[in-house]
Short mmCIF file of C-alpha atoms in Angstrom, two decimals:
data_model
loop_
_atom_site.label_atom_id
_atom_site.label_comp_id
_atom_site.label_asym_id
_atom_site.label_seq_id
_atom_site.Cartn_x
_atom_site.Cartn_y
_atom_site.Cartn_z
CA VAL A 1 -0.09 -0.12 0.07
CA SER A 2 1.18 3.42 -0.92
CA PHE A 3 0.12 6.33 1.25
CA ARG A 4 -0.60 9.73 -0.12
CA GLY A 5 -1.89 12.98 1.40
CA TYR A 6 -5.54 12.83 0.45
CA ASP A 7 -5.88 9.16 1.21
CA VAL A 8 -4.73 9.39 4.84
CA ALA A 9 -5.19 12.99 6.14
CA PHE A 10 -8.78 13.85 4.33
CA TYR A 11 -10.54 10.69 3.13
CA PRO A 12 -11.12 8.91 6.48
CA LEU A 13 -12.77 11.96 8.01
CA LYS A 14 -15.57 11.39 5.68
CA ASN A 15 -15.30 7.82 5.90
CA PRO A 16 -14.35 6.59 9.49
CA GLY A 17 -13.03 2.93 9.54
CA CYS A 18 -12.54 2.88 5.95
CA TYR A 19 -9.31 1.03 6.00
CA LYS A 20 -10.08 -1.38 8.90
CA LEU A 21 -10.31 -4.25 6.57
CA LEU A 22 -7.32 -3.14 4.48
CA TRP A 23 -5.20 -3.43 7.66
CA LYS A 24 -5.58 -7.16 7.91
CA TYR A 25 -3.90 -7.67 4.48
CA VAL A 26 -0.97 -5.16 4.43
CA ASP A 27 2.37 -6.83 4.08
CA ARG A 28 4.39 -3.64 3.53
CA VAL A 29 3.60 0.08 3.20
CA HIS A 30 5.19 3.06 1.38
CA THR A 31 4.69 6.52 2.75
CA ILE A 32 5.70 9.65 1.15
CA SER A 33 6.31 11.45 4.58
CA ASP A 34 6.84 10.63 8.17
CA ASP A 35 3.77 12.56 9.11
CA LEU A 36 1.42 10.61 6.91
CA TYR A 37 2.70 7.48 8.21
CA SER A 38 1.92 8.70 11.57
CA LEU A 39 -1.58 9.47 10.54
CA ALA A 40 -1.87 5.94 9.25
CA LEU A 41 -0.84 4.63 12.55
CA LYS A 42 -3.58 6.53 14.06
CA LEU A 43 -6.08 5.03 11.84
CA GLY A 44 -5.16 1.63 12.88
CA LEU A 45 -2.01 0.64 10.68
CA SER A 46 0.08 -1.91 12.73
CA ALA A 47 3.59 -0.53 13.74
CA ASP A 48 4.73 -4.11 13.14
CA VAL A 49 4.12 -4.02 9.38
CA GLU A 50 7.28 -3.11 7.26
CA LYS A 51 7.34 0.22 5.84
CA GLN A 52 9.66 2.58 3.78
CA LYS A 53 9.48 6.26 3.17
CA ILE A 54 10.28 7.18 -0.43
CA THR A 55 9.62 10.95 -0.99
CA PRO A 56 8.61 12.25 -4.37
CA ALA A 57 11.31 13.32 -6.80
CA ILE A 58 11.81 15.73 -9.85
CA ASN A 59 13.74 16.07 -12.75
CA VAL A 60 16.11 18.71 -11.20
CA GLU A 61 18.02 19.62 -14.44
CA ASN A 62 14.57 21.09 -15.71
CA PHE A 63 14.58 23.50 -12.98
CA ILE A 64 18.10 24.43 -12.13
CA ASN A 65 19.07 28.08 -13.05
CA ASN A 66 21.13 31.01 -11.78
CA GLY A 67 18.69 32.28 -9.34
CA THR A 68 20.73 31.36 -6.46
CA THR A 69 22.52 34.88 -6.54
CA LYS A 70 19.78 37.12 -7.77
CA GLU A 71 18.78 40.33 -5.80
CA ILE A 72 15.24 41.08 -5.21
CA GLY A 73 14.06 44.29 -6.79
CA ASP A 74 11.65 46.94 -5.55
CA THR A 75 8.58 44.61 -6.80
CA ILE A 76 8.76 41.33 -5.20
CA ASN A 77 7.80 38.47 -7.72
CA ILE A 78 5.90 35.78 -5.89
CA ALA A 79 4.61 32.49 -7.09
CA THR A 80 2.45 29.51 -6.19
CA VAL A 81 1.73 26.46 -8.21
CA GLY A 82 -1.35 24.52 -7.34
CA ARG A 83 -4.92 23.85 -8.42
CA LEU A 84 -7.44 26.60 -7.03
CA HIS A 85 -8.63 24.39 -4.28
CA TRP A 86 -9.47 25.15 -0.69
CA LYS A 87 -6.76 22.57 0.68
CA LYS A 88 -3.88 24.78 -1.08
CA GLY A 89 -4.63 27.49 1.21
CA ILE A 90 -4.77 30.29 -1.21
CA ASP A 91 -7.30 32.32 0.89
CA TYR A 92 -4.57 32.70 3.63
CA MET A 93 -1.81 33.70 1.23
CA LEU A 94 -3.78 36.32 -0.44
CA ASP A 95 -4.77 37.61 3.21
CA ALA A 96 -1.00 37.75 3.98
CA LEU A 97 -0.19 39.72 0.66
CA ALA A 98 -3.16 42.14 1.66
CA ILE A 99 -1.28 42.87 4.93
CA LEU A 100 2.06 43.50 3.05
CA HIS A 101 0.32 45.78 0.64
CA LYS A 102 -1.06 47.92 3.48
CA THR A 103 2.54 48.48 4.73
CA GLY A 104 3.59 49.64 1.23
CA ILE A 105 5.38 46.60 -0.14
CA ASP A 106 5.05 46.04 -3.76
CA PHE A 107 4.68 42.71 -5.14
CA ARG A 108 3.33 40.67 -8.33
CA TYR A 109 1.73 37.47 -7.34
CA THR A 110 1.27 34.75 -9.92
CA ILE A 111 -0.86 31.87 -9.25
CA ILE A 112 -0.21 28.78 -11.53
CA GLY A 113 -3.27 26.34 -11.77
CA GLU A 114 -6.86 25.64 -12.55
CA GLY A 115 -9.85 25.50 -10.45
CA ASP A 116 -12.34 27.85 -8.44
CA MET A 117 -11.09 31.09 -10.46
CA ASP A 118 -14.17 33.10 -9.34
CA ARG A 119 -13.61 32.39 -5.58
CA TYR A 120 -10.11 33.79 -5.39
CA THR A 121 -10.57 36.30 -8.11
CA PHE A 122 -13.32 37.86 -6.03
CA ALA A 123 -11.14 37.42 -2.77
CA ALA A 124 -8.30 39.34 -4.41
CA HIS A 125 -10.82 42.18 -5.37
CA GLN A 126 -12.26 42.38 -1.86
CA LEU A 127 -8.66 42.53 -0.34
CA GLY A 128 -7.81 45.37 -2.66
CA ILE A 129 -4.88 43.70 -4.32
CA SER A 130 -6.49 42.67 -7.68
CA GLU A 131 -3.98 44.54 -9.76
CA LYS A 132 -1.29 42.53 -8.09
CA VAL A 133 -2.44 39.03 -8.48
CA TYR A 134 -2.22 36.96 -11.74
CA PHE A 135 -4.15 33.94 -12.42
CA VAL A 136 -2.23 32.48 -15.36
CA GLY A 137 -4.12 29.06 -15.42
CA LYS A 138 -2.41 25.60 -15.97
CA LYS A 139 0.96 25.51 -17.42
CA ASN A 140 3.38 22.69 -18.70
CA HIS A 141 6.66 22.08 -17.09
CA PRO A 142 8.85 24.48 -19.37
CA GLU A 143 6.41 27.35 -18.83
CA VAL A 144 6.49 26.67 -15.03
CA ALA A 145 10.34 26.53 -15.04
CA GLN A 146 10.48 29.78 -17.04
CA ILE A 147 8.07 31.54 -14.55
CA LEU A 148 9.98 30.29 -11.51
CA LYS A 149 13.26 31.80 -13.09
CA GLU A 150 11.48 35.23 -12.79
CA THR A 151 10.23 34.68 -9.27
CA ASP A 152 11.86 35.75 -5.98
CA LEU A 153 9.65 34.14 -3.51
CA TYR A 154 7.58 30.89 -3.52
CA LEU A 155 4.58 30.23 -1.33
CA GLN A 156 2.89 26.97 -0.51
CA CYS A 157 0.98 27.64 2.54
CA SER A 158 -1.38 24.79 2.23
CA VAL A 159 -3.96 23.55 4.77
CA GLN A 160 -3.34 19.87 3.77
CA GLU A 161 -0.37 18.63 1.55
CA GLY A 162 1.18 15.26 1.57
CA PHE A 163 4.45 16.41 0.29
CA CYS A 164 4.36 18.72 -3.07
CA ASN A 165 6.59 18.36 -6.09
CA ALA A 166 6.02 21.99 -6.72
CA VAL A 167 7.91 23.25 -3.78
CA LEU A 168 10.79 20.76 -4.73
CA GLU A 169 10.90 22.47 -8.16
CA ALA A 170 10.96 25.87 -6.64
CA GLN A 171 13.74 25.04 -4.29
CA ALA A 172 15.86 23.58 -7.22
CA ALA A 173 15.20 26.81 -8.99
CA GLY A 174 16.75 28.54 -6.28
CA LEU A 175 13.66 30.51 -4.87
CA LEU A 176 13.22 31.40 -1.22
CA CYS A 177 10.26 29.13 -0.06
CA ILE A 178 7.63 29.63 2.58
CA VAL A 179 5.59 26.59 3.39
CA SER A 180 2.99 25.79 5.88
CA ASN A 181 3.25 22.87 8.56
CA ALA A 182 0.85 20.73 6.81
CA GLU A 183 1.84 16.88 6.67
CA GLY A 184 4.74 16.50 4.64
CA LEU A 185 5.87 20.08 3.92
CA PRO A 186 8.11 20.51 7.00
CA GLU A 187 10.11 17.42 5.63
CA ASN A 188 10.18 19.13 2.29
CA VAL A 189 11.42 22.36 3.53
CA LEU A 190 13.81 22.57 6.52
CA HIS A 191 13.04 25.57 8.62
CA GLU A 192 15.46 28.33 8.43
CA LYS A 193 17.80 25.98 6.54
CA THR A 194 16.26 25.46 3.13
CA GLY A 195 13.35 27.89 3.62
CA TRP A 196 10.78 28.82 6.11
CA VAL A 197 7.75 26.93 7.68
CA VAL A 198 4.86 28.74 9.16
CA PRO A 199 1.75 27.61 10.87
CA LYS A 200 -1.29 26.36 8.77
CA ARG A 201 -4.28 29.00 8.29
CA ASN A 202 -2.19 31.86 9.61
CA ALA A 203 -1.99 34.84 7.12
CA SER A 204 -0.01 37.01 9.90
CA ALA A 205 2.51 34.32 10.03
CA ILE A 206 3.07 34.34 6.29
CA ALA A 207 3.37 37.97 6.22
CA ASN A 208 5.83 38.02 8.87
CA ALA A 209 7.86 35.52 7.19
CA ILE A 210 7.83 37.55 3.99
CA GLN A 211 9.00 40.66 5.83
CA HIS A 212 11.79 38.64 7.55
CA ILE A 213 13.15 37.47 4.31
CA LEU A 214 13.13 40.92 3.05
CA VAL A 215 15.37 42.45 5.64
CA LEU A 216 18.04 39.36 5.41
CA ASP A 217 21.31 40.53 3.71
CA THR A 218 22.12 39.16 0.39
CA LYS A 219 24.64 36.64 1.81
CA GLN A 220 22.07 35.16 4.19
CA LYS A 221 19.41 34.89 1.35
CA ASN A 222 21.75 33.27 -1.19
CA SER A 223 23.13 30.75 1.53
CA ILE A 224 19.24 29.50 1.89
CA ARG A 225 18.71 29.41 -1.72
CA LEU A 226 22.04 27.41 -2.33
CA GLU A 227 21.36 24.79 0.49
CA ALA A 228 17.60 24.37 -0.71
CA SER A 229 18.76 23.91 -4.24
CA GLN A 230 21.68 21.41 -3.33
CA ARG A 231 19.50 19.54 -1.05
CA VAL A 232 16.76 18.88 -3.78
CA GLN A 233 19.44 17.80 -6.14
CA ARG A 234 21.16 15.61 -3.59
CA GLU A 235 18.04 13.98 -1.92
CA PHE A 236 15.06 14.27 -4.32
CA ASN A 237 16.28 13.16 -7.65
CA VAL A 238 14.44 10.72 -9.87
CA PRO A 239 17.41 8.14 -10.15
CA GLN A 240 17.57 7.91 -6.42
CA GLN A 241 13.92 7.47 -6.25
CA ILE A 242 14.03 4.57 -8.87
CA ASP A 243 16.56 2.85 -6.86
CA LYS A 244 14.48 3.03 -3.65
CA PHE A 245 11.46 1.83 -5.35
CA ILE A 246 13.17 -1.09 -6.82
CA GLU A 247 14.77 -2.15 -3.38
CA PHE A 248 11.23 -1.63 -1.84
CA TYR A 249 9.71 -4.17 -4.17
CA LYS A 250 12.54 -6.76 -3.64
#
């Protein structure tokens, strides 16, 4: 059995006891994060069942660029990749940016993904930041990579998130990343080492994290960028993931 975010964190809330029969027949489990495995144990999985964590991985060469040394200009370029769905926490990220807007900080926020466009377009309008928020829809990998090259900060402050490949891609591209503490995200981004982790559903914490980043000197920012990019290349590459799955199925 392979555990993913929705399967363990959300589906059982609507279907209590849904895995009771499954647990009787499981010989080995694969999880993409320690947090999801802990949730499975709470749902009744026996700790005696053999398990292995194999995280998601990306083709890092598609996202590596020279962004590890770039300066943030007067207008901060911010991006998020993810479908327009409540679990992605877009409401809280928009609220955070509205806080920054009131302090006079200028930004351009690009959201890549499809979904409930009306909800978030209207939210940006009510918050008074419509002219700074760009909904660009679904993009292919080369298009996403190009947008990330022009981005300074990456936000993924989800309410629920198993791990998130998009955050790996952003780190590989040398972006300064802020994520929430939802499920696997704190394993994806190491707080104050490869990015910043903030509490879920907390717009003020997101805004504070952005303001904190802006006052860091160039050396500090570039150190975080470089460590994040190198860690993704080192630990979240596809060849390594393939080797781990081959070993898992042996």
